[in-house]
Tab-separated table of C-alpha atoms in Angstrom:
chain	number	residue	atom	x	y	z
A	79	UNK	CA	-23.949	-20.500	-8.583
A	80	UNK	CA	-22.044	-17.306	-8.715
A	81	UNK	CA	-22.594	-15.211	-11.607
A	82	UNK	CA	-19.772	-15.303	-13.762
A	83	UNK	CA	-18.781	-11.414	-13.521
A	84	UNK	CA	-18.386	-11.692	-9.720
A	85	UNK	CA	-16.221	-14.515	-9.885
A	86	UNK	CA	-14.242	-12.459	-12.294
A	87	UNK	CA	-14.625	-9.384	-10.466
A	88	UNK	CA	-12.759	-11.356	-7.512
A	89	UNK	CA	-10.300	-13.394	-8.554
A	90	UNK	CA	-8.678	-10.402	-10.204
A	91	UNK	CA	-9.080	-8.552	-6.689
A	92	UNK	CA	-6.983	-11.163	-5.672
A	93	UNK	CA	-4.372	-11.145	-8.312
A	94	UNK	CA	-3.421	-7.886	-7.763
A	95	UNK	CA	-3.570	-8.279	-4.068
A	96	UNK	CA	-1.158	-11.048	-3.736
A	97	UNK	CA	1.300	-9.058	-6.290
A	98	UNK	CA	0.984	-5.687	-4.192
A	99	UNK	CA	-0.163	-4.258	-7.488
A	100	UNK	CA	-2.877	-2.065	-6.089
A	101	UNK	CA	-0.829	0.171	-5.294
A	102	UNK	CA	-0.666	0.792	-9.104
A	103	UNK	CA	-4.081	-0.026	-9.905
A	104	UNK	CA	-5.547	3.814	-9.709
A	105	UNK	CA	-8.650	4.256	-11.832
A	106	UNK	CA	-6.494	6.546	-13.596
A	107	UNK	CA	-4.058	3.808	-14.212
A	108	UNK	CA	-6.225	1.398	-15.067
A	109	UNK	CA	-8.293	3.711	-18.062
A	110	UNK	CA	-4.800	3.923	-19.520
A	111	UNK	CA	-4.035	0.567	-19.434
A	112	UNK	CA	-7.841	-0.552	-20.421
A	113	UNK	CA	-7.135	2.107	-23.711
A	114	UNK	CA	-3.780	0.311	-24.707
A	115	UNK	CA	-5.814	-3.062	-24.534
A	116	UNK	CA	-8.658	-1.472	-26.816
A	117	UNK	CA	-5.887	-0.168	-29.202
A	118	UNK	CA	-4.448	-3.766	-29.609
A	119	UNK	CA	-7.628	-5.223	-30.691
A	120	UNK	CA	-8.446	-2.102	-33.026
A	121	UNK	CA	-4.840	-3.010	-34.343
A	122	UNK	CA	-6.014	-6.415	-35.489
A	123	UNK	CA	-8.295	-4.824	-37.663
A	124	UNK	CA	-6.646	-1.451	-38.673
A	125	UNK	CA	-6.056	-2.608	-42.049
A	126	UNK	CA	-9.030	-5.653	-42.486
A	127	UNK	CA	-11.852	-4.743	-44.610
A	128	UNK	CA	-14.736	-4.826	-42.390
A	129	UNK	CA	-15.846	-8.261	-44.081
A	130	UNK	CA	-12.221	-9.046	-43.347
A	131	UNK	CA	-12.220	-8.406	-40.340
A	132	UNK	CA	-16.055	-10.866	-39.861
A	133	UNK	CA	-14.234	-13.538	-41.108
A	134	UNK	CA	-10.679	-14.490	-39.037
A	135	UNK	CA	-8.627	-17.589	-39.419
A	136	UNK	CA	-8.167	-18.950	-36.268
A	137	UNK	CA	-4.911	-17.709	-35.320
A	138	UNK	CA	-6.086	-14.427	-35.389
A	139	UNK	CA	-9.522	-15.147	-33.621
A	140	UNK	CA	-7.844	-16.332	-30.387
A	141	UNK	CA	-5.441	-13.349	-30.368
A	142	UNK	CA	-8.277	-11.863	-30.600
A	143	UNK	CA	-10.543	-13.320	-27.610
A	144	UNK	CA	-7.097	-12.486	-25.490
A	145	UNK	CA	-7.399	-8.818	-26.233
A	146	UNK	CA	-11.195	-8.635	-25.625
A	147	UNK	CA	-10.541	-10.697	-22.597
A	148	UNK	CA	-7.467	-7.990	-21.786
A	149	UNK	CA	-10.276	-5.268	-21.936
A	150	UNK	CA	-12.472	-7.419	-20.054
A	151	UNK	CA	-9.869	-7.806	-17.445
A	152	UNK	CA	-9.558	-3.725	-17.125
A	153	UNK	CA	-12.972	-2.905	-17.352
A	154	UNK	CA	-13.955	-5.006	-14.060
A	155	UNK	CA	-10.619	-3.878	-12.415
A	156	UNK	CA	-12.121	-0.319	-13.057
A	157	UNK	CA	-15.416	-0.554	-11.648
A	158	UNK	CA	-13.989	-2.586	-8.625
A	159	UNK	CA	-11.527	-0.061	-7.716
A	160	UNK	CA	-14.267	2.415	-8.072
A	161	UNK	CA	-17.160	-0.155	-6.344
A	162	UNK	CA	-19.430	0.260	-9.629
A	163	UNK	CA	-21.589	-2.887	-9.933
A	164	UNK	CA	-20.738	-2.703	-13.595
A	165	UNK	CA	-23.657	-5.261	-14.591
A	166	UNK	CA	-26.468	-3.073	-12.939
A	167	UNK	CA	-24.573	-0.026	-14.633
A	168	UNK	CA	-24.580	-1.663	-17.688
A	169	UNK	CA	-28.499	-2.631	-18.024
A	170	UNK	CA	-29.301	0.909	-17.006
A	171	UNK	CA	-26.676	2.149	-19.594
A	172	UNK	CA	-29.056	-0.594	-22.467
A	173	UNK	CA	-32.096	1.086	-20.802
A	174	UNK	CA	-30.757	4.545	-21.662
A	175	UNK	CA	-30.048	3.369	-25.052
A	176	UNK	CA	-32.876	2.277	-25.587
A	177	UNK	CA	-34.639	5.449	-25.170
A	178	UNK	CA	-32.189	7.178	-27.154
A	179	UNK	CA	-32.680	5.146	-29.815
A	180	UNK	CA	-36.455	4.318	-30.424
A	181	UNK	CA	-36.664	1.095	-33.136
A	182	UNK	CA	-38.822	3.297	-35.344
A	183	UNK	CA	-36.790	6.502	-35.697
A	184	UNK	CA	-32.971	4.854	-36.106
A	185	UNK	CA	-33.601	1.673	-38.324
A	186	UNK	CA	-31.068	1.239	-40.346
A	187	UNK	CA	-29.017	4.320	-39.568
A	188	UNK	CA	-25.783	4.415	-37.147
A	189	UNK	CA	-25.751	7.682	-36.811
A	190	UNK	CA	-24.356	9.335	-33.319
A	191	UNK	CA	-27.075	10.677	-31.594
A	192	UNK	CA	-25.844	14.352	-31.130
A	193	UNK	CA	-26.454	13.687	-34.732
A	194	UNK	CA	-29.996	13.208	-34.790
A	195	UNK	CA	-31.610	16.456	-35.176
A	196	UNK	CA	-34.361	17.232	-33.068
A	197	UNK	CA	-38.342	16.998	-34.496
B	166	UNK	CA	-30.342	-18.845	-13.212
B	167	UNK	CA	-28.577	-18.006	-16.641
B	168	UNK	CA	-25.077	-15.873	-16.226
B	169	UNK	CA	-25.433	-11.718	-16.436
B	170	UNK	CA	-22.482	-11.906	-19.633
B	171	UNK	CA	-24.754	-14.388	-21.555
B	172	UNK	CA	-27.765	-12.624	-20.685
B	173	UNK	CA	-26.406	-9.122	-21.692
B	174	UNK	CA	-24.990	-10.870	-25.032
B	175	UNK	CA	-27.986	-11.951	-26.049
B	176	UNK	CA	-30.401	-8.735	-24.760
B	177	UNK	CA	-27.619	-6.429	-26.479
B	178	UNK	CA	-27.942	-8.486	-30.091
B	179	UNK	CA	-31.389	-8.314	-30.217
B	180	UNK	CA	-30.916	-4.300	-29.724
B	181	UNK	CA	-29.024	-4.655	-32.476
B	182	UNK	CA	-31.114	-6.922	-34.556
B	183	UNK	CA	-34.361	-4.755	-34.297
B	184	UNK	CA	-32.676	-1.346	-35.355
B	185	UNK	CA	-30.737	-3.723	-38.370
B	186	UNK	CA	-27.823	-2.365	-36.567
B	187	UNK	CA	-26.503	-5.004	-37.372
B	188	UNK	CA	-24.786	-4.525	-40.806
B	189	UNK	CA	-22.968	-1.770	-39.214
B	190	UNK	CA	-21.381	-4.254	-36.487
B	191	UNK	CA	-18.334	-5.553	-38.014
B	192	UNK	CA	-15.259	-6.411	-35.540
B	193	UNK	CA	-13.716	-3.560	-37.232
B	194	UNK	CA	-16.030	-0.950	-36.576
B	195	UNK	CA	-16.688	-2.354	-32.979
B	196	UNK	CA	-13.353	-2.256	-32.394
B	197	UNK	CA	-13.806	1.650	-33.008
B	198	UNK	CA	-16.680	2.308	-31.032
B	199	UNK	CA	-14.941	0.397	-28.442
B	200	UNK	CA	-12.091	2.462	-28.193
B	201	UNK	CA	-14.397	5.827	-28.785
B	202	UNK	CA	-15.645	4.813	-25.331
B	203	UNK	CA	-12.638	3.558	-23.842
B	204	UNK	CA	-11.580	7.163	-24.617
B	205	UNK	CA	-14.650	8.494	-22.396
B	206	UNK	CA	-13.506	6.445	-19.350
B	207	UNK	CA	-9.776	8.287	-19.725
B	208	UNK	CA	-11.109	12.174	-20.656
B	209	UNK	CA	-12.544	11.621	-17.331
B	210	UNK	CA	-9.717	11.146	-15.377
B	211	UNK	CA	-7.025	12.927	-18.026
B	212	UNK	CA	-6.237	15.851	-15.546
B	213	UNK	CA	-6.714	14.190	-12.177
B	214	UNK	CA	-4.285	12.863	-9.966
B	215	UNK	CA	-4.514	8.910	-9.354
B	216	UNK	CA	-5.753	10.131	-5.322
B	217	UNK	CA	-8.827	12.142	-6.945
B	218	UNK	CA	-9.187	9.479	-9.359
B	219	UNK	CA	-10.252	7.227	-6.485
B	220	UNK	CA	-12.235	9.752	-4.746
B	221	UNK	CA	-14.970	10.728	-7.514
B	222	UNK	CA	-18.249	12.449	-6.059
B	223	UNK	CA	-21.324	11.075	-6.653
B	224	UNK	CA	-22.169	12.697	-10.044
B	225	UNK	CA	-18.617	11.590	-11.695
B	226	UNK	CA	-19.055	8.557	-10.060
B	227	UNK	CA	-22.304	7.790	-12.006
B	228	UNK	CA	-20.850	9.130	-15.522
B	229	UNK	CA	-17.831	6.539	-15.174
B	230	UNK	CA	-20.087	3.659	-14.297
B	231	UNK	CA	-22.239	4.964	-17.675
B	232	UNK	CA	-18.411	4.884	-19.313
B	233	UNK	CA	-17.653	1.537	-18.208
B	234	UNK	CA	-20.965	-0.340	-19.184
B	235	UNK	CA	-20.124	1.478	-23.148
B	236	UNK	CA	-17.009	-0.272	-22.788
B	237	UNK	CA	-18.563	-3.956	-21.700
B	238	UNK	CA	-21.441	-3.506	-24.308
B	239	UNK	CA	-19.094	-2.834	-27.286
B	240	UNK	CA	-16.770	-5.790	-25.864
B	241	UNK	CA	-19.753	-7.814	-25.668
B	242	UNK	CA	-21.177	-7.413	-28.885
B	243	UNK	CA	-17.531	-7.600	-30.420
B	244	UNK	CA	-16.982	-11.251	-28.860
B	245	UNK	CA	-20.640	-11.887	-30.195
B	246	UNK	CA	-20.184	-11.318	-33.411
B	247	UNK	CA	-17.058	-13.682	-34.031
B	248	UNK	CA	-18.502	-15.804	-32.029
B	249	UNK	CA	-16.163	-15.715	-28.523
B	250	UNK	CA	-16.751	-17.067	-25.560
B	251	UNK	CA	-15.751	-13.940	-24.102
B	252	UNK	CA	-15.731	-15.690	-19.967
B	253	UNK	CA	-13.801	-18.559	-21.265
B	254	UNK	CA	-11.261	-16.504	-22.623
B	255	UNK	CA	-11.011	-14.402	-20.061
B	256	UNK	CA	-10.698	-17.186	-17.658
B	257	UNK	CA	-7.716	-18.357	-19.944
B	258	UNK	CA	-6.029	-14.830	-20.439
B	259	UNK	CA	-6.055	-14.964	-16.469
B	260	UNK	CA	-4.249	-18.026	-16.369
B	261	UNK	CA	-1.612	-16.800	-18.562
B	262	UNK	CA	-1.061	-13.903	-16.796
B	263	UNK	CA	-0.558	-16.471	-13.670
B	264	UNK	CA	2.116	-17.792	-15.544
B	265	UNK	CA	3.546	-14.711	-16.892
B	266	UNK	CA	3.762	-12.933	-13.759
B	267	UNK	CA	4.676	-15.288	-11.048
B	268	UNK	CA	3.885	-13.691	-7.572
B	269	UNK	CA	7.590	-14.033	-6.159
B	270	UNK	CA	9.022	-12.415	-9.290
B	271	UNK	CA	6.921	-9.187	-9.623
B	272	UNK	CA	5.699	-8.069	-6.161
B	273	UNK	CA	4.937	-4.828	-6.228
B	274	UNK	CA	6.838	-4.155	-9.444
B	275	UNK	CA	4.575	-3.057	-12.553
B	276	UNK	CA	6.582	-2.984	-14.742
B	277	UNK	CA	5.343	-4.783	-18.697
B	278	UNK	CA	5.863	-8.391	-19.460
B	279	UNK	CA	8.499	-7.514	-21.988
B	280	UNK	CA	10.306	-5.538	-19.704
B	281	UNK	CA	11.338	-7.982	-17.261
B	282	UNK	CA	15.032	-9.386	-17.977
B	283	UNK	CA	15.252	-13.243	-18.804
B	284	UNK	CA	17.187	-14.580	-15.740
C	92	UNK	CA	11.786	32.400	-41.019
C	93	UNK	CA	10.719	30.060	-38.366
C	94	UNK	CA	9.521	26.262	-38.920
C	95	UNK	CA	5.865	25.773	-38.784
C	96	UNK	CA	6.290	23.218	-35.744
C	97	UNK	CA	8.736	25.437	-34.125
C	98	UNK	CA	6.206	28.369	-33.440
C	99	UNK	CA	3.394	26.235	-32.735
C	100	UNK	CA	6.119	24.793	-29.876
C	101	UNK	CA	6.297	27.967	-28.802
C	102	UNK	CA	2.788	29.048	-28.862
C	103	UNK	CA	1.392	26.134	-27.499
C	104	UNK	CA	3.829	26.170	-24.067
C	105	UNK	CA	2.904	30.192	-23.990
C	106	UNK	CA	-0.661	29.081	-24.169
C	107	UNK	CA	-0.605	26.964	-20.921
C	108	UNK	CA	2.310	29.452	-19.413
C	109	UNK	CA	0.245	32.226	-19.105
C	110	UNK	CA	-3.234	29.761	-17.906
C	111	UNK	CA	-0.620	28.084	-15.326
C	112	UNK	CA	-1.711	24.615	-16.627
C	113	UNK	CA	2.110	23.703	-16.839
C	114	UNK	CA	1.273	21.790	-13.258
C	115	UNK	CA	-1.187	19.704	-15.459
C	116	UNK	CA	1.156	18.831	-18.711
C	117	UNK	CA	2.800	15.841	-17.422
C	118	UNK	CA	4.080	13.688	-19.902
C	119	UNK	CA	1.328	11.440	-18.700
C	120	UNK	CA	-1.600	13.368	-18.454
C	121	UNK	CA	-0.417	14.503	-22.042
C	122	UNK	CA	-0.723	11.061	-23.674
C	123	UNK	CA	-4.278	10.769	-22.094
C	124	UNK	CA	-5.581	13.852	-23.546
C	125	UNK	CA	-3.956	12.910	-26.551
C	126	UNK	CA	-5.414	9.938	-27.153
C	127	UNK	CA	-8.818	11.044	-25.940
C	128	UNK	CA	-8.169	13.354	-29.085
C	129	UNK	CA	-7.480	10.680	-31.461
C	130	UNK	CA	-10.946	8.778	-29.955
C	131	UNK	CA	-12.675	11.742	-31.364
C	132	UNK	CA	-11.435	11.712	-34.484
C	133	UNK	CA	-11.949	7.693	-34.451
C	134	UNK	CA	-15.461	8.217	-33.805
C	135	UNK	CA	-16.281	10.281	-36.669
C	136	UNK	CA	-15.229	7.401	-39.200
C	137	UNK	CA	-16.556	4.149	-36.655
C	138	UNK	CA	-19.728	3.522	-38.803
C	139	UNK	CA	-18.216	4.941	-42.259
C	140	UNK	CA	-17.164	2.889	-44.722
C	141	UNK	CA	-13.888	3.451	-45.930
C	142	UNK	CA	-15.063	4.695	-49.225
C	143	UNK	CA	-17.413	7.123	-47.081
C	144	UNK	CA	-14.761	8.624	-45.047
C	145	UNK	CA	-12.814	9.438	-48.261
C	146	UNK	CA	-15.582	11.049	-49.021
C	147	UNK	CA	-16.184	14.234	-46.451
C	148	UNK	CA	-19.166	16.606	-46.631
C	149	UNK	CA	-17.964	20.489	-45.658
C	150	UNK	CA	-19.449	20.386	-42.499
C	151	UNK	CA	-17.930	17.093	-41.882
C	152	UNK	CA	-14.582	17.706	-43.186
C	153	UNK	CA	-13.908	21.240	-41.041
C	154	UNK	CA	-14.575	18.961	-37.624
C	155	UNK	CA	-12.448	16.448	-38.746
C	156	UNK	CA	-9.557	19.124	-39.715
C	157	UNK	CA	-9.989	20.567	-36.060
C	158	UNK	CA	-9.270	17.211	-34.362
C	159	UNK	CA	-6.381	16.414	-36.170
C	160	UNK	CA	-5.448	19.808	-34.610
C	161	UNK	CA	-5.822	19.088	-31.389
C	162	UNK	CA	-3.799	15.686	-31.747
C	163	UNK	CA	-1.084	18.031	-33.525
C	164	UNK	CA	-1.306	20.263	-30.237
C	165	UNK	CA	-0.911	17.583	-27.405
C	166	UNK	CA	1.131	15.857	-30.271
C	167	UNK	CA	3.987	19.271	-30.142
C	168	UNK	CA	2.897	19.771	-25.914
C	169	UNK	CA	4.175	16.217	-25.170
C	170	UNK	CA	7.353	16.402	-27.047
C	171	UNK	CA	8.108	19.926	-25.942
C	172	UNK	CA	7.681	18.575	-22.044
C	173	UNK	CA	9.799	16.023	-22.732
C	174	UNK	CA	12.947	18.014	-25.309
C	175	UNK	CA	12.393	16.050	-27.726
C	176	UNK	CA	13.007	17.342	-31.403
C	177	UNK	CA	9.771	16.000	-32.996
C	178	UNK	CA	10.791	16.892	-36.441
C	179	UNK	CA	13.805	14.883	-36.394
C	180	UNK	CA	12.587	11.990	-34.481
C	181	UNK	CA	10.188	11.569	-37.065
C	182	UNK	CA	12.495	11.676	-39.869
C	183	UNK	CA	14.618	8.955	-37.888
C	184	UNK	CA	11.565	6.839	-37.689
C	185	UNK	CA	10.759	7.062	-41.493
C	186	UNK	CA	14.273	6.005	-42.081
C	187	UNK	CA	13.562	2.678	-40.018
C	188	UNK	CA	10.417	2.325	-41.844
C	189	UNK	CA	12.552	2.373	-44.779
C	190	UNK	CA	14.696	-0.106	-43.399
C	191	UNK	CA	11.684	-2.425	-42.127
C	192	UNK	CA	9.623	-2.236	-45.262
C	193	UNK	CA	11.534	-2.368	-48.232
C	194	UNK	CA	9.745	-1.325	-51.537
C	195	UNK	CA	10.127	-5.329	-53.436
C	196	UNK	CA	9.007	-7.008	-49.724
C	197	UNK	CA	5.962	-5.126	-48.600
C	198	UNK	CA	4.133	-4.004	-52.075
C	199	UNK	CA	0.507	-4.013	-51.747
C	200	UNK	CA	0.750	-5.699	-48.536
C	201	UNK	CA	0.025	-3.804	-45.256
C	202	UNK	CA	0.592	-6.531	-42.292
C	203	UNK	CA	2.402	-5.692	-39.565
C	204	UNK	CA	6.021	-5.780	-39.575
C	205	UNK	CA	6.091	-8.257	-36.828
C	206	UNK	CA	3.761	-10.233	-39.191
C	207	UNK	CA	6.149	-10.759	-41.679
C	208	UNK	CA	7.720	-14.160	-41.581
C	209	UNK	CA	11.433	-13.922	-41.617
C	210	UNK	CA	13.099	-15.295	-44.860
D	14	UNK	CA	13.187	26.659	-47.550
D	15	UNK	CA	10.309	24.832	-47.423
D	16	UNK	CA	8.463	24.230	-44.337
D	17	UNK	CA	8.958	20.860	-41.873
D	18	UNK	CA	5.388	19.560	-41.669
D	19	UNK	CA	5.017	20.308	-45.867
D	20	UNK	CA	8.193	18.269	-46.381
D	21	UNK	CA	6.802	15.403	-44.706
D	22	UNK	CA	4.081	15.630	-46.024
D	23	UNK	CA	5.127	15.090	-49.387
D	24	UNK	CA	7.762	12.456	-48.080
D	25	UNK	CA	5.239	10.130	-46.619
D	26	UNK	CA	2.922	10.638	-49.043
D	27	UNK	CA	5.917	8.973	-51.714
D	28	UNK	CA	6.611	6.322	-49.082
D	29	UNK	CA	2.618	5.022	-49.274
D	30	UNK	CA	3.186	5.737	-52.943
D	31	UNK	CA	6.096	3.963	-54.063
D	32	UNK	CA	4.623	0.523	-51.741
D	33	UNK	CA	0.971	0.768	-53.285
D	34	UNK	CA	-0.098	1.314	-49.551
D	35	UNK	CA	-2.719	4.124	-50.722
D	36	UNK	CA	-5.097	1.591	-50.877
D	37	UNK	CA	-4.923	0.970	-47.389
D	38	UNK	CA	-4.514	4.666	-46.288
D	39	UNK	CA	-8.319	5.488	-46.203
D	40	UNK	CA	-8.841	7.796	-43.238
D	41	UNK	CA	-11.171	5.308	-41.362
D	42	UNK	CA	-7.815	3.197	-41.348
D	43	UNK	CA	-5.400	6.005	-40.614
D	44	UNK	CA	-7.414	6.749	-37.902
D	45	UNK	CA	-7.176	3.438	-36.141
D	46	UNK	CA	-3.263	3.479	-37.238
D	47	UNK	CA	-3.147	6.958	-35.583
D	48	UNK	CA	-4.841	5.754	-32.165
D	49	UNK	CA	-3.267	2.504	-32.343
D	50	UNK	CA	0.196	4.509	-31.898
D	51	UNK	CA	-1.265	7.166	-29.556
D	52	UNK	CA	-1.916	4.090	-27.123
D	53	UNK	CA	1.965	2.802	-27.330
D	54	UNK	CA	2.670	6.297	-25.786
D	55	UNK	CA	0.053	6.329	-23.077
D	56	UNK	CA	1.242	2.315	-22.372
D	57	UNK	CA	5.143	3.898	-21.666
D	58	UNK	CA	3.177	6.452	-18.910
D	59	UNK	CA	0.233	3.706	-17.524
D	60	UNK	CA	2.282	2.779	-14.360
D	61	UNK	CA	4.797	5.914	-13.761
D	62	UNK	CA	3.367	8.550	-11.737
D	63	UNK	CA	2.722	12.042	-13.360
D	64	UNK	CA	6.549	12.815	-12.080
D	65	UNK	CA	8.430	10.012	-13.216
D	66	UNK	CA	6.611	10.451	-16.296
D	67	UNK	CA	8.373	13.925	-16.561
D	68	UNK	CA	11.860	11.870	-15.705
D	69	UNK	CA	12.294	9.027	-18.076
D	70	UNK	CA	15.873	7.344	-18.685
D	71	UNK	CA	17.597	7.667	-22.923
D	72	UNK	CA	16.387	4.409	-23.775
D	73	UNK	CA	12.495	5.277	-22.898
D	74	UNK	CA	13.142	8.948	-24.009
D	75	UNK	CA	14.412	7.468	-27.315
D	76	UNK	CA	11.164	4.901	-27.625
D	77	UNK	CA	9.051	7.919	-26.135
D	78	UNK	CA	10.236	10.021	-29.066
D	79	UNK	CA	9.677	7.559	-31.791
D	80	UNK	CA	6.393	7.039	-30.946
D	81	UNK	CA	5.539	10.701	-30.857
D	82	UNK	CA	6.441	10.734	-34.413
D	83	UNK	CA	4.541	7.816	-35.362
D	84	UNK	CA	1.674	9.675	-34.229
D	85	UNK	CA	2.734	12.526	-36.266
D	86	UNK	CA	3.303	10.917	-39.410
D	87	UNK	CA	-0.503	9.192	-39.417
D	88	UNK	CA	-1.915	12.748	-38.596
D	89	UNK	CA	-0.103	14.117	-41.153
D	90	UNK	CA	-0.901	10.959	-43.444
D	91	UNK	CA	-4.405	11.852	-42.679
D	92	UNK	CA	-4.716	15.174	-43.245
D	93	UNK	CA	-3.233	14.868	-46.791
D	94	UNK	CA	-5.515	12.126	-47.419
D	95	UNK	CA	-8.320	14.740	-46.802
D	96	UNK	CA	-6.455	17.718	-48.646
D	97	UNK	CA	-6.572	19.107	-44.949
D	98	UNK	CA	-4.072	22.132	-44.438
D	99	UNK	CA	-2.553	20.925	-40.722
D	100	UNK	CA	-0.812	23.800	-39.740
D	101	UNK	CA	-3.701	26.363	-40.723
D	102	UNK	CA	-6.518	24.037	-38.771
D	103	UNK	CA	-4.028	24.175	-36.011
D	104	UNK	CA	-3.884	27.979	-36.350
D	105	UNK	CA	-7.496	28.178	-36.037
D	106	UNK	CA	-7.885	25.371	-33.365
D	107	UNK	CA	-5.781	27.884	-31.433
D	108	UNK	CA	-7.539	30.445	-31.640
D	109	UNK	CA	-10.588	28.470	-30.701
D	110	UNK	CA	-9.280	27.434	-27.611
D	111	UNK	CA	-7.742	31.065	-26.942
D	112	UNK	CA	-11.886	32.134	-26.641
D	113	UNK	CA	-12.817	29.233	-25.438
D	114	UNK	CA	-10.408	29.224	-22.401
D	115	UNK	CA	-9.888	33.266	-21.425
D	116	UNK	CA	-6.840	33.524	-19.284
D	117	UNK	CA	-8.892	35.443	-16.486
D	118	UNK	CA	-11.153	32.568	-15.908
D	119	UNK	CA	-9.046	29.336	-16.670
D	120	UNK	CA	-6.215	30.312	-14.535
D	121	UNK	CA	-4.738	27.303	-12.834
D	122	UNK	CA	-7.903	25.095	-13.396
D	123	UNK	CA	-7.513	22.005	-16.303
D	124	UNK	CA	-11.735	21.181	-16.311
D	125	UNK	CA	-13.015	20.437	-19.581
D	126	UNK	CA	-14.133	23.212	-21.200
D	127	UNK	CA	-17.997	21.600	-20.703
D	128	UNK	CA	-17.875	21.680	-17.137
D	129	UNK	CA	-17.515	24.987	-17.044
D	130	UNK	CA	-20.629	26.492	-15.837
D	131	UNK	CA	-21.937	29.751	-17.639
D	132	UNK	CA	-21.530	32.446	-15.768
């Protein structure tokens, strides 16, 4: 069975095709249009409480998958256009993280990592 | 074989779990880091033309692909945490779009949704 | 004496005149360095709590000041590429705020204006 | 006569006032107000090319323009919120950048200032 993000990956290949929209679909184009998506979904919650914004009625929660799915959308277009295998990008990116990050040293504190002052 | 999405959701919310990151992952501040990174992706390609934004060398290349798995990870762990079935509703958002944009109406025509006249 | 946003008009398109960076302040390429400004400024408030980022240390405070700068810069860049009169369009658009939100309807209540349900 | 950006300061700062939106106005939210509106601009640019975006028709010059100063009225909105002096930051921003960026060595060339290499 095909993993679900190459399915995705081409059926969205062939939506634009078929419309002639690659023409438009620059990686350039496409990180403004993923940004707009992001910015309707941080919309949503612009003015939420954070525990608002845990607890949705339902309305709101499937406006809500659309615009994650919207980013979803842009963020495979992206890496298609730009023949990133965005999965394999995306466990090194965790793996990165994840030395970044050690469990012991950044319990319980967000902080940025530029933040983190050295030993 | 289980899907690379569901896979990633759950490998990306036990990251979170073992730091107790997770008090600090509401949809609302997702939403934030989400765009934060979405923001990456376009500083990247902010003084380019769309022809160099297609032609990255090999360095670039690699720090977008980093930019783009931010942008899934904070998607993923945003649909995670209200509980979205974030390939479902992309599969869905898709077939709106279907509908939204027929092929014989929009061929190689970009323009927004809203934009297009009613006939 | 001058306007405060009139000499930074002038000071900003002096700024790129003499770097010859004109060729890269499109309209477009404006709005993407603009908004990769207002990431930045996102970012330092994504794990805050809203009490927190009332609540600036100096350090803190002085970087925030200096992004809100730089969206006030490609803010005044973007509006001077395209003639537009920044101070008044801004006082036009309070005066439709004024008209969308009056005082009686919208006290203590911050949804959207396409939110509210007409009469 | 007092200065533009001072005036609306105090203008918008009535308008949150006299609605009891201050509650709402923390500068986590503003932010996400502020970058919520920065992405309606870069959506009007997504699909033009960096010369049409220099060419747009009254009616998107008009929309164009009213976003720009929805922009600047959450900067603005922010800054007071955080007894930040705008114009003075964006003084010193200025001068920042005028180090930063010497005219002998930027001419003609838009990279970010970190991918400059030392000399």
């Amino acid at each position: 069975m095909p993993d679900g993000l190459e399915t995705l990956t081409r059926r969205l290949r062939e939506f634009a095709a078929v419309r002639d929209w690659e023409q438009f679909h620059s990686p350039k184009n496409l990180s403004m249009a993923l940004i707009a998506e992001a910015a309707e979904l941080v919309e949503h919650f612009q003015w939420l409480t954070q525990a608002q914004s845990m607890q949705l009625d339902a309305g709101k929660q499937r406006e809500v998958a659309l615009e994650l799915a919207d980013i979803l959308i842009y963020t495979v277009r992206c890496a298609d256009r730009l023949d990133i295998d965005l999965l394999q990008a995306t466990r090194d990116k965790i793996a990165i993280n994840e030395q970044r990050y050690p469990v012991e040293r950044v319990r319980g504190d967000a902080r940025r990592a530029t933040e983190y002052e050295p030993d």
